[in-house]
Short mmCIF file of C-alpha atoms in Angstrom, two decimals:
data_model
loop_
_atom_site.label_atom_id
_atom_site.label_comp_id
_atom_site.label_asym_id
_atom_site.label_seq_id
_atom_site.Cartn_x
_atom_site.Cartn_y
_atom_site.Cartn_z
CA MET A 1 53.48 -99.33 -28.64
CA SER A 2 56.03 -101.16 -30.77
CA LYS A 3 54.67 -104.19 -32.46
CA LEU A 4 57.31 -106.51 -30.67
CA PHE A 5 56.15 -105.33 -27.28
CA GLU A 6 52.59 -106.01 -28.32
CA ILE A 7 53.40 -109.50 -29.41
CA ALA A 8 55.29 -110.22 -26.23
CA LEU A 9 52.50 -108.82 -24.13
CA GLY A 10 49.99 -111.16 -26.00
CA VAL A 11 52.14 -114.16 -25.71
CA ILE A 12 52.41 -113.40 -21.87
CA THR A 13 48.64 -113.14 -21.77
CA GLY A 14 48.32 -116.45 -23.47
CA ILE A 15 50.75 -118.13 -20.94
CA GLY A 16 49.56 -116.35 -17.80
CA GLY A 17 45.95 -116.78 -18.78
CA PHE A 18 45.69 -120.36 -19.80
CA LEU A 19 45.95 -122.35 -16.62
CA GLU A 20 42.89 -121.87 -14.40
CA ALA A 21 40.73 -124.19 -12.17
CA GLY A 22 39.50 -126.33 -15.17
CA SER A 23 42.78 -126.93 -16.97
CA LEU A 24 44.76 -127.42 -13.71
CA THR A 25 42.31 -129.97 -12.27
CA THR A 26 41.73 -131.87 -15.47
CA ALA A 27 45.52 -132.13 -16.01
CA ALA A 28 46.18 -133.07 -12.57
CA GLN A 29 43.36 -135.88 -12.77
CA ALA A 30 44.77 -137.12 -16.03
CA GLY A 31 48.45 -137.35 -14.91
CA ALA A 32 47.41 -138.95 -11.58
CA ALA A 33 45.21 -141.63 -13.14
CA PHE A 34 46.74 -142.23 -16.72
CA GLY A 35 50.35 -141.06 -16.40
CA TYR A 36 51.44 -139.30 -19.72
CA GLN A 37 48.72 -141.09 -21.72
CA LEU A 38 46.27 -138.13 -22.05
CA ILE A 39 48.93 -135.36 -23.02
CA TRP A 40 47.33 -135.62 -26.59
CA ALA A 41 43.99 -134.39 -25.21
CA ILE A 42 45.84 -131.14 -23.99
CA ALA A 43 47.53 -130.74 -27.42
CA VAL A 44 44.28 -131.23 -29.26
CA GLY A 45 42.45 -128.63 -26.98
CA THR A 46 45.35 -126.27 -27.24
CA VAL A 47 45.41 -126.29 -31.20
CA CYS A 48 41.65 -125.86 -31.19
CA ILE A 49 41.58 -122.94 -28.78
CA ALA A 50 44.55 -121.31 -30.67
CA PHE A 51 42.46 -121.35 -33.86
CA LEU A 52 39.57 -120.12 -32.14
CA VAL A 53 41.31 -117.27 -30.49
CA GLU A 54 42.76 -116.29 -33.82
CA MET A 55 39.43 -116.34 -35.47
CA ALA A 56 37.84 -114.14 -32.70
CA GLY A 57 40.62 -111.56 -32.86
CA ARG A 58 40.60 -111.49 -36.66
CA LEU A 59 36.75 -111.06 -36.79
CA ALA A 60 37.18 -108.13 -34.26
CA ALA A 61 39.96 -106.60 -36.10
CA VAL A 62 38.43 -106.75 -39.60
CA SER A 63 34.68 -106.08 -38.76
CA ARG A 64 35.31 -104.12 -35.42
CA HIS A 65 32.53 -106.34 -33.94
CA ALA A 66 32.83 -108.49 -30.91
CA LEU A 67 31.45 -112.17 -31.27
CA PRO A 68 28.05 -111.82 -29.67
CA ASP A 69 27.47 -108.54 -31.70
CA ALA A 70 28.16 -110.32 -35.07
CA MET A 71 26.18 -113.40 -33.97
CA ARG A 72 23.00 -111.48 -33.23
CA GLU A 73 23.33 -109.48 -36.27
CA ARG A 74 24.14 -112.38 -38.70
CA PHE A 75 21.72 -115.00 -37.30
CA GLY A 76 18.83 -112.90 -35.96
CA ILE A 77 17.56 -112.98 -32.36
CA ARG A 78 15.78 -116.26 -32.27
CA PHE A 79 18.84 -118.37 -33.20
CA PHE A 80 21.17 -115.86 -31.20
CA LEU A 81 19.19 -117.11 -28.03
CA LEU A 82 20.70 -120.62 -28.43
CA PRO A 83 24.53 -119.72 -28.21
CA LEU A 84 23.64 -116.90 -25.71
CA ALA A 85 22.07 -119.30 -23.34
CA ALA A 86 24.79 -121.99 -23.75
CA VAL A 87 27.74 -119.61 -23.54
CA ALA A 88 26.07 -117.76 -20.47
CA LEU A 89 25.21 -121.01 -18.60
CA VAL A 90 28.67 -122.80 -19.18
CA SER A 91 30.48 -119.50 -18.21
CA PHE A 92 28.46 -119.08 -15.19
CA LEU A 93 29.48 -122.44 -13.93
CA VAL A 94 33.05 -121.93 -14.98
CA LEU A 95 32.95 -118.64 -13.05
CA ALA A 96 31.74 -120.51 -10.01
CA SER A 97 34.38 -123.14 -10.46
CA GLU A 98 37.07 -120.34 -10.48
CA ILE A 99 35.52 -118.71 -7.40
CA GLY A 100 35.85 -122.27 -5.79
CA GLY A 101 39.44 -122.42 -6.94
CA VAL A 102 40.11 -119.07 -5.23
CA THR A 103 38.48 -119.98 -2.10
CA LEU A 104 40.32 -123.31 -1.79
CA ALA A 105 43.69 -121.48 -2.23
CA LEU A 106 42.66 -119.44 0.59
CA GLU A 107 41.72 -122.40 2.61
CA PHE A 108 45.15 -123.89 1.86
CA ALA A 109 46.71 -120.83 3.03
CA THR A 110 44.65 -120.10 6.21
CA GLY A 111 43.04 -123.50 7.20
CA ILE A 112 39.65 -121.64 7.34
CA SER A 113 36.98 -123.70 5.34
CA HIS A 114 36.77 -122.55 1.65
CA ARG A 115 32.95 -121.75 2.02
CA TRP A 116 33.70 -118.89 4.33
CA TRP A 117 35.86 -117.18 1.53
CA ALA A 118 33.14 -117.21 -1.08
CA ILE A 119 31.59 -113.75 -0.36
CA PRO A 120 34.86 -111.98 0.31
CA THR A 121 36.15 -113.39 -2.92
CA ALA A 122 33.13 -112.24 -4.90
CA LEU A 123 33.34 -108.81 -3.36
CA SER A 124 37.04 -108.44 -4.35
CA ILE A 125 36.41 -109.60 -7.86
CA TRP A 126 33.43 -107.27 -8.25
CA LEU A 127 35.42 -104.27 -6.67
CA LEU A 128 38.32 -104.73 -9.22
CA LEU A 129 35.82 -104.65 -12.11
CA TRP A 130 33.96 -101.82 -10.70
CA LYS A 131 37.04 -99.61 -10.17
CA GLY A 132 39.36 -101.13 -12.64
CA THR A 133 40.04 -100.66 -16.35
CA PHE A 134 40.30 -103.28 -19.18
CA GLY A 135 44.18 -102.97 -19.39
CA MET A 136 44.46 -103.59 -15.59
CA VAL A 137 42.27 -106.68 -15.78
CA GLU A 138 43.89 -108.01 -18.87
CA LYS A 139 47.54 -107.33 -18.32
CA GLY A 140 47.37 -107.46 -14.65
CA THR A 141 46.11 -110.87 -14.57
CA SER A 142 48.40 -112.28 -17.19
CA MET A 143 51.48 -110.82 -15.76
CA LEU A 144 50.75 -112.27 -12.19
CA GLY A 145 49.57 -115.39 -13.95
CA LEU A 146 53.10 -116.11 -14.81
CA VAL A 147 53.41 -117.56 -11.41
CA THR A 148 51.87 -120.76 -12.96
CA LEU A 149 55.39 -121.35 -14.63
CA ALA A 150 56.13 -122.85 -11.19
CA PHE A 151 54.46 -126.04 -12.64
CA VAL A 152 57.04 -125.94 -15.50
CA VAL A 153 59.94 -125.59 -13.00
CA ALA A 154 58.55 -128.39 -10.79
CA ALA A 155 58.07 -130.65 -13.92
CA LEU A 156 61.69 -130.02 -14.98
CA THR A 157 63.05 -130.79 -11.42
CA LEU A 158 61.28 -134.11 -11.62
CA HIS A 159 63.44 -135.06 -14.64
CA PRO A 160 60.62 -136.56 -16.82
CA HIS A 161 61.85 -138.79 -19.69
CA PRO A 162 61.41 -136.72 -22.80
CA ALA A 163 60.63 -139.56 -25.19
CA GLU A 164 58.04 -140.81 -22.89
CA VAL A 165 56.48 -137.40 -22.58
CA ALA A 166 56.43 -137.19 -26.47
CA ARG A 167 54.85 -140.60 -26.72
CA GLY A 168 51.86 -139.11 -24.83
CA LEU A 169 51.36 -136.71 -27.69
CA VAL A 170 50.03 -139.60 -29.84
CA PRO A 171 46.33 -140.34 -29.23
CA ARG A 172 45.91 -143.82 -27.93
CA GLY A 173 42.83 -145.85 -26.43
CA PRO A 174 42.80 -146.41 -22.71
CA THR A 175 44.79 -149.32 -21.26
CA HIS A 176 42.45 -149.39 -18.20
CA ASP A 177 39.35 -147.67 -17.00
CA ALA A 178 37.97 -146.61 -20.32
CA ALA A 179 34.98 -144.42 -19.07
CA ARG A 180 37.28 -142.44 -16.84
CA TYR A 181 39.75 -142.03 -19.63
CA TRP A 182 37.43 -140.65 -22.12
CA PHE A 183 35.58 -138.57 -19.54
CA THR A 184 38.93 -137.09 -18.54
CA ALA A 185 40.03 -136.45 -22.15
CA VAL A 186 36.87 -134.60 -22.95
CA SER A 187 37.12 -132.64 -19.77
CA ILE A 188 40.61 -131.51 -20.78
CA VAL A 189 39.28 -130.51 -24.17
CA GLY A 190 36.52 -128.72 -22.56
CA ALA A 191 38.89 -126.88 -20.18
CA SER A 192 41.17 -125.65 -22.84
CA VAL A 193 38.40 -124.62 -25.44
CA SER A 194 36.41 -122.58 -22.72
CA PRO A 195 34.15 -120.27 -24.79
CA TYR A 196 34.83 -117.43 -22.22
CA LEU A 197 38.44 -117.40 -23.67
CA PHE A 198 37.59 -116.49 -27.19
CA TYR A 199 34.61 -114.38 -26.30
CA PHE A 200 36.66 -112.29 -23.95
CA TYR A 201 39.48 -112.16 -26.48
CA SER A 202 37.12 -110.67 -29.12
CA ALA A 203 35.76 -108.00 -26.82
CA GLY A 204 39.04 -107.17 -25.80
CA ALA A 205 40.39 -106.72 -29.29
CA VAL A 206 37.44 -104.23 -29.75
CA GLU A 207 38.30 -102.54 -26.56
CA ASP A 208 41.82 -102.07 -27.77
CA GLN A 209 40.46 -100.78 -31.02
CA TRP A 210 42.20 -103.34 -33.04
CA ASP A 211 42.17 -102.84 -36.88
CA GLU A 212 43.39 -104.94 -39.90
CA GLY A 213 47.13 -103.92 -38.81
CA TYR A 214 46.88 -106.14 -35.96
CA LEU A 215 46.30 -109.48 -37.97
CA THR A 216 49.88 -110.52 -37.75
CA ILE A 217 50.13 -109.66 -34.11
CA ASN A 218 46.83 -111.57 -33.58
CA ARG A 219 48.23 -114.64 -35.40
CA ILE A 220 51.32 -114.92 -33.46
CA THR A 221 49.76 -113.95 -30.09
CA ALA A 222 47.09 -116.76 -30.60
CA GLY A 223 49.62 -119.32 -31.99
CA VAL A 224 52.47 -118.73 -29.55
CA GLY A 225 50.65 -117.77 -26.61
CA MET A 226 48.12 -120.60 -26.61
CA THR A 227 51.18 -123.03 -27.37
CA PHE A 228 52.95 -121.88 -24.39
CA GLY A 229 49.78 -121.90 -22.28
CA GLY A 230 49.10 -125.56 -23.39
CA ALA A 231 52.78 -126.32 -22.38
CA VAL A 232 52.20 -125.08 -18.76
CA ALA A 233 49.07 -127.45 -18.65
CA VAL A 234 51.33 -130.29 -19.95
CA ALA A 235 53.73 -129.44 -17.07
CA ALA A 236 51.02 -129.77 -14.46
CA LEU A 237 49.92 -133.14 -16.06
CA VAL A 238 53.82 -134.35 -16.05
CA CYS A 239 53.97 -133.25 -12.18
CA ALA A 240 50.95 -135.28 -11.59
CA ALA A 241 52.19 -138.17 -13.44
CA LEU A 242 55.42 -138.20 -11.67
CA VAL A 243 54.24 -137.52 -8.20
CA LEU A 244 50.76 -138.76 -7.83
CA HIS A 245 50.41 -141.65 -10.45
CA PRO A 246 53.30 -143.82 -8.88
CA GLN A 247 51.56 -143.59 -5.52
CA GLY A 248 48.20 -144.47 -6.89
CA ILE A 249 46.71 -141.15 -5.71
CA GLN A 250 43.53 -140.39 -7.81
CA VAL A 251 42.79 -136.63 -7.65
CA ASP A 252 39.15 -136.84 -6.24
CA ARG A 253 39.61 -134.64 -3.27
CA PHE A 254 41.09 -131.21 -3.69
CA GLU A 255 43.49 -131.55 -0.70
CA GLN A 256 45.56 -133.91 -2.92
CA ILE A 257 46.39 -131.32 -5.53
CA PRO A 258 49.04 -129.38 -3.67
CA PHE A 259 51.32 -132.52 -3.62
CA LEU A 260 51.83 -131.56 -7.34
CA LEU A 261 54.44 -128.92 -6.25
CA THR A 262 55.27 -129.83 -2.59
CA SER A 263 56.89 -133.10 -3.64
CA PRO A 264 59.35 -131.50 -6.25
CA LEU A 265 59.69 -128.12 -4.44
CA ALA A 266 59.01 -128.81 -0.78
CA ARG A 267 57.74 -126.14 1.43
CA ALA A 268 58.19 -123.37 -1.35
CA GLY A 269 56.24 -125.57 -3.49
CA PHE A 270 53.33 -125.39 -1.18
CA TRP A 271 53.17 -121.59 -1.27
CA LEU A 272 53.87 -121.52 -4.98
CA PHE A 273 51.04 -123.87 -5.49
CA VAL A 274 48.73 -121.60 -3.37
CA GLY A 275 49.72 -118.52 -5.12
CA ALA A 276 49.42 -119.96 -8.53
CA LEU A 277 45.89 -121.41 -7.64
CA PHE A 278 44.79 -118.17 -6.18
CA ILE A 279 46.14 -115.94 -9.02
CA ALA A 280 45.18 -118.21 -11.86
CA CYS A 281 41.57 -118.69 -10.71
CA PHE A 282 41.22 -115.06 -9.62
CA GLY A 283 42.31 -113.80 -12.97
CA ALA A 284 40.19 -116.18 -14.80
CA ALA A 285 37.14 -115.24 -12.52
CA LEU A 286 37.65 -111.42 -13.49
CA GLU A 287 37.75 -112.25 -17.28
CA ILE A 288 34.73 -114.69 -17.08
CA ALA A 289 32.50 -112.15 -15.12
CA LEU A 290 33.52 -109.41 -17.50
CA GLN A 291 32.88 -111.61 -20.63
CA LEU A 292 29.38 -112.31 -19.29
CA ALA A 293 28.71 -108.67 -19.17
CA TYR A 294 30.22 -108.26 -22.71
CA LEU A 295 28.19 -111.12 -23.96
CA VAL A 296 24.72 -109.85 -22.86
CA ALA A 297 25.50 -106.08 -23.56
CA GLN A 298 26.86 -106.89 -27.13
CA GLY A 299 23.98 -109.09 -27.81
CA PHE A 300 21.48 -106.42 -27.01
CA GLY A 301 23.50 -103.53 -28.49
CA TRP A 302 23.88 -101.80 -25.18
CA ARG A 303 26.67 -99.40 -24.29
CA TRP A 304 29.51 -101.39 -22.97
CA GLY A 305 33.20 -101.10 -21.93
CA GLU A 306 35.36 -101.81 -18.90
CA ASN A 307 37.12 -98.46 -19.43
CA LEU A 308 33.80 -96.52 -18.79
CA GLN A 309 32.60 -95.76 -15.42
CA PRO A 310 29.98 -98.02 -14.11
CA ARG A 311 27.28 -95.24 -14.49
CA GLU A 312 28.31 -94.61 -17.97
CA ALA A 313 27.35 -98.17 -18.94
CA ALA A 314 24.87 -99.10 -16.19
CA ARG A 315 23.30 -102.16 -17.78
CA PHE A 316 26.74 -103.59 -18.55
CA ALA A 317 27.97 -102.97 -14.99
CA LEU A 318 24.65 -104.61 -13.72
CA VAL A 319 25.37 -107.80 -15.46
CA TYR A 320 28.63 -108.48 -13.62
CA THR A 321 27.25 -107.04 -10.39
CA VAL A 322 24.65 -109.93 -10.42
CA VAL A 323 26.43 -112.72 -11.82
CA ILE A 324 29.42 -112.57 -9.29
CA PRO A 325 27.35 -112.89 -6.22
CA LEU A 326 25.08 -115.74 -7.80
CA ALA A 327 28.31 -117.64 -8.67
CA ALA A 328 29.59 -117.22 -5.08
CA LEU A 329 26.26 -118.55 -3.86
CA VAL A 330 26.94 -121.72 -5.60
CA ILE A 331 30.16 -122.21 -3.77
CA LEU A 332 28.71 -120.97 -0.50
CA SER A 333 25.95 -123.78 -1.01
CA GLY A 334 28.67 -126.20 -0.18
CA ILE A 335 28.98 -127.96 -3.43
CA ASP A 336 32.30 -129.76 -4.02
CA PRO A 337 34.47 -127.27 -6.10
CA LEU A 338 36.28 -130.05 -7.70
CA LYS A 339 33.16 -131.85 -9.02
CA LEU A 340 31.75 -128.69 -10.04
CA THR A 341 34.81 -127.89 -12.03
CA VAL A 342 35.12 -131.20 -13.71
CA ILE A 343 31.39 -131.18 -14.71
CA SER A 344 31.56 -127.71 -15.96
CA MET A 345 34.45 -128.70 -18.35
CA ALA A 346 32.53 -131.65 -19.74
CA LEU A 347 29.42 -129.53 -20.09
CA THR A 348 31.59 -127.06 -22.03
CA ALA A 349 32.76 -129.82 -24.34
CA LEU A 350 29.37 -130.79 -24.93
CA SER A 351 28.16 -127.27 -25.78
CA LEU A 352 31.03 -126.70 -28.23
CA PRO A 353 28.94 -127.17 -31.40
CA VAL A 354 26.58 -124.36 -30.28
CA THR A 355 29.32 -121.96 -29.34
CA VAL A 356 31.67 -122.67 -32.15
CA VAL A 357 29.69 -123.36 -35.35
CA PRO A 358 28.14 -119.86 -35.40
CA LEU A 359 31.60 -118.48 -35.28
CA LEU A 360 32.70 -120.63 -38.16
CA ILE A 361 29.96 -119.52 -40.21
CA LEU A 362 30.74 -115.95 -39.58
CA MET A 363 34.47 -116.61 -40.22
CA ASN A 364 33.52 -117.79 -43.66
CA ASP A 365 31.33 -114.66 -44.52
CA PRO A 366 33.18 -112.00 -46.72
CA GLN A 367 30.48 -109.45 -45.36
CA TYR A 368 32.34 -109.50 -42.06
CA LEU A 369 35.91 -110.70 -43.13
CA ASN A 370 36.37 -109.23 -46.46
CA GLU A 371 39.30 -111.11 -47.99
CA HIS A 372 40.28 -112.37 -44.63
CA THR A 373 37.79 -115.36 -44.33
CA ASN A 374 38.93 -118.70 -42.97
CA GLY A 375 41.06 -121.20 -44.77
CA TRP A 376 39.85 -124.76 -45.00
CA VAL A 377 42.41 -126.14 -42.39
CA SER A 378 41.04 -124.00 -39.47
CA ASN A 379 37.48 -124.83 -40.42
CA VAL A 380 38.05 -128.51 -40.53
CA ALA A 381 40.17 -128.59 -37.49
CA VAL A 382 37.86 -126.66 -35.20
CA LEU A 383 34.70 -128.53 -36.59
CA ALA A 384 36.31 -131.86 -36.15
CA VAL A 385 37.37 -131.17 -32.59
CA SER A 386 34.26 -129.64 -31.54
CA ALA A 387 32.00 -132.39 -33.08
CA ILE A 388 34.15 -135.35 -31.53
CA ALA A 389 34.32 -133.58 -28.26
CA CYS A 390 30.58 -133.18 -28.20
CA LEU A 391 29.93 -136.78 -28.98
CA VAL A 392 32.26 -138.23 -26.56
CA ALA A 393 30.95 -135.77 -23.85
CA LEU A 394 27.39 -137.02 -24.79
CA VAL A 395 28.49 -140.48 -23.89
CA ALA A 396 30.96 -139.87 -21.10
CA LEU A 397 28.98 -137.31 -19.06
CA PRO A 398 26.08 -139.46 -18.23
CA LEU A 399 28.26 -142.27 -17.30
CA GLU A 400 30.37 -140.01 -14.96
CA ILE A 401 27.29 -138.69 -13.29
CA LEU A 402 25.80 -142.12 -12.81
CA GLY A 403 29.17 -143.56 -11.72
CA SER A 404 29.94 -141.03 -8.83
CA MET B 1 18.03 -105.29 -49.63
CA LEU B 2 16.49 -107.90 -47.46
CA ILE B 3 14.84 -106.69 -44.27
CA GLY B 4 15.56 -109.87 -42.47
CA ARG B 5 19.33 -109.89 -43.42
CA ASP B 6 20.23 -106.42 -43.71
CA ILE B 7 18.12 -104.46 -41.23
CA LEU B 8 16.85 -106.47 -38.48
CA ASP B 9 19.09 -107.20 -35.45
CA GLN B 10 21.73 -104.84 -36.76
CA GLN B 11 23.39 -102.38 -34.38
CA VAL B 12 22.01 -98.99 -34.29
CA VAL B 13 24.57 -96.02 -33.87
CA ASP B 14 23.39 -92.50 -33.42
CA ARG B 15 24.91 -89.22 -34.95
CA ALA B 16 27.49 -89.23 -32.21
CA GLY B 17 28.59 -92.78 -32.47
CA ARG B 18 26.46 -93.79 -29.41
CA LEU B 19 25.28 -97.38 -29.23
CA MET B 20 21.39 -97.10 -29.34
CA GLY B 21 20.58 -100.93 -29.26
CA LYS B 22 19.72 -103.40 -32.08
CA VAL B 23 17.05 -103.06 -34.66
CA ASP B 24 14.34 -104.98 -32.73
CA GLY B 25 11.73 -104.51 -35.41
CA VAL B 26 10.73 -102.94 -38.49
CA VAL B 27 7.47 -100.96 -39.36
CA LEU B 28 6.12 -101.24 -42.83
CA GLY B 29 4.35 -98.27 -44.08
CA PRO B 30 1.35 -98.14 -46.43
CA PRO B 31 2.03 -100.10 -49.59
CA GLU B 32 2.67 -97.69 -52.56
CA GLY B 33 1.88 -99.57 -55.82
CA GLU B 34 2.99 -103.15 -55.46
CA ASP B 35 5.75 -102.87 -52.72
CA ALA B 36 5.47 -102.23 -48.92
CA ARG B 37 7.57 -99.61 -47.83
CA ILE B 38 9.64 -99.27 -44.76
CA ALA B 39 8.23 -96.53 -42.56
CA GLY B 40 11.03 -96.95 -39.90
CA ILE B 41 13.03 -99.07 -37.36
CA VAL B 42 12.06 -99.87 -33.89
CA ILE B 43 14.49 -100.27 -30.96
CA GLY B 44 13.84 -101.77 -27.68
CA GLY B 45 10.61 -101.79 -25.61
CA THR B 46 8.79 -105.04 -25.88
CA THR B 47 9.38 -105.28 -29.61
CA LEU B 48 12.11 -107.88 -29.33
CA LEU B 49 9.79 -110.09 -27.25
CA TRP B 50 7.25 -110.31 -30.03
CA ARG B 51 9.80 -112.07 -32.06
CA ILE B 52 10.61 -114.34 -29.43
CA HIS B 53 7.38 -115.39 -27.87
CA ARG B 54 4.06 -113.73 -28.33
CA GLY B 55 2.57 -114.74 -25.10
CA LEU B 56 5.51 -113.45 -23.08
CA ALA B 57 5.45 -110.14 -25.10
CA ARG B 58 1.58 -109.64 -24.51
CA TRP B 59 2.42 -110.32 -20.66
CA ALA B 60 5.33 -107.79 -20.56
CA GLU B 61 3.18 -105.14 -22.37
CA ARG B 62 0.45 -105.67 -19.83
CA LYS B 63 2.93 -105.43 -16.87
CA LEU B 64 5.01 -102.43 -18.20
CA GLY B 65 2.18 -100.45 -19.79
CA GLY B 66 3.68 -97.20 -21.17
CA GLU B 67 7.18 -98.02 -19.69
CA GLY B 68 7.56 -100.70 -22.46
CA ARG B 69 7.30 -98.16 -25.33
CA ALA B 70 9.88 -98.46 -27.96
CA THR B 71 11.95 -95.97 -29.86
CA PHE B 72 10.89 -95.41 -33.37
CA VAL B 73 13.31 -94.00 -35.88
CA PRO B 74 11.73 -92.81 -39.23
CA TRP B 75 13.25 -94.39 -42.36
CA ALA B 76 14.29 -90.96 -43.56
CA LYS B 77 16.82 -90.70 -40.77
CA VAL B 78 18.66 -93.74 -41.55
CA THR B 79 21.95 -92.52 -43.09
CA LYS B 80 23.85 -95.62 -43.67
CA ILE B 81 23.11 -99.51 -43.83
CA GLY B 82 26.32 -101.46 -43.32
CA ILE B 83 27.19 -103.93 -40.54
CA ASP B 84 25.87 -100.90 -38.48
CA ILE B 85 22.88 -98.93 -39.14
CA LYS B 86 23.72 -95.22 -38.79
CA VAL B 87 20.87 -92.87 -37.93
CA ASP B 88 20.81 -89.09 -37.81
CA VAL B 89 19.36 -88.79 -34.44
CA ASP B 90 20.34 -87.62 -31.00
CA ALA B 91 20.03 -90.85 -28.81
CA PRO B 92 19.64 -89.15 -25.62
CA ARG B 93 16.60 -87.40 -26.89
CA THR B 94 14.95 -90.55 -27.76
CA ARG B 95 13.64 -93.36 -25.53
CA ALA B 96 16.59 -95.63 -26.59
CA PHE B 97 18.32 -95.06 -23.23
CA HIS B 98 15.22 -95.34 -21.07
CA TRP B 99 16.33 -98.58 -19.33
CA GLU B 100 20.06 -97.71 -19.35
CA ASN B 101 19.12 -94.49 -17.37
CA TRP B 102 16.47 -96.43 -15.23
CA VAL B 103 19.19 -98.92 -14.20
CA ARG B 104 21.68 -96.14 -13.65
CA ASP B 105 19.30 -94.05 -11.52
CA HIS B 106 17.74 -96.76 -9.50
CA LEU B 107 20.55 -99.41 -9.19
CA ILE B 108 24.10 -98.83 -10.33
CA GLY B 109 24.17 -95.01 -9.57
CA ARG B 110 23.36 -95.87 -5.92
CA ILE B 111 26.37 -98.03 -5.43
CA PRO B 112 29.34 -95.79 -4.12
CA GLY B 113 32.06 -95.27 -6.77
CA ALA B 114 29.83 -95.55 -9.76
#
């Protein structure tokens, strides 16, 4: 495969894979409540995830080891249990959120309550993993995920004022409703820096048998792909700021979210929204379920790989076969998918130090990276964002739970 | 070489490149002179549990009986120590895939299309 083609594919993966239940909901809430004010939070989250994805890819390319593998080996089982539990818990909640997003899209399309769709959705996700290959999951979902570009089209038809949008990139304190503002900011960061993204990416790089020849591709893919992905999230925020904010609609019920596209694009907008929500959440659910299986299998040294038949990697297949129905049960239980999503994103932010710091230590270890260890910029950037996001979440999460 | 850093928790790979599990424990042989010597590495079984929680490990051992037996690879069979530990054994002939095979035969293999 030519290098250019690989880069294009990687960038498409970044764009098509960025928007999912979490980033869409948090961007919509931010735009509806605060106009352009919180664009900076998407920018911060995007820079951070670009660094993390690049690191995960570099670790895999140089050491041929995926992240959980390397963590268990470097830190030992007792410490490893901590990031294992944190990533597994957060990923499980995000998986449930994505299944919730798929079922909501189906409810919008059919009028049948989303709870009834939980089981069929789970079954389809499982079947695709059971029968599919890694390339199909990765490339298929990201190609189809390009439908989320509808948000960019919608944002452009609304003619946002470029200077005002740009002003949103500068972090500022809230003008009103401070608790809500910081909670939303930290949920946005959590949605962008979802650990499943870089854990999945590192396993993918090992599945695709990357070596040091891929380092440049990796850097471009991570940088450009995530930047464009972040731009799609900004577009969703802009739509919300121009459609929902002036009418004073706060996104606290999911029925309000399709307005984002129906207002600028009319009837076509409704179906584009339903399609985008369905595909984005379905693709993310596939990746998260797979990532949970990678996490456990790599942590315990089992045979793993989505390109193997289930019977060739039975314990690996068992993990996703168990977590998918469990996550569907969460939605079936009748929990509000919107609330679940937002809380999961804040919890993600809260858990960042546990999921990110071990990666940083690995990335500075020449035993794994040879001469390709981290520079100080990426170390400082990722550490600062994780620490601040965690602290803000620590304050904002209890306030949000008590408030609602 | 440090047991904790270089051996414990490393990936074990067999002669054919098959993933056998991580080094869950190390068996020290009878001391020769002043130094204890490594007799071999242990993979799987309840070994790992002993390093996490003793009560849990004891309970699991009682429950599983012989099922929980681990795979022992003599130190002489270790061919390379790097990020991975390469061993000159044939994994399917050890107990390393005991649970893998159990899950395959009793759960995953029973689902159509596996």
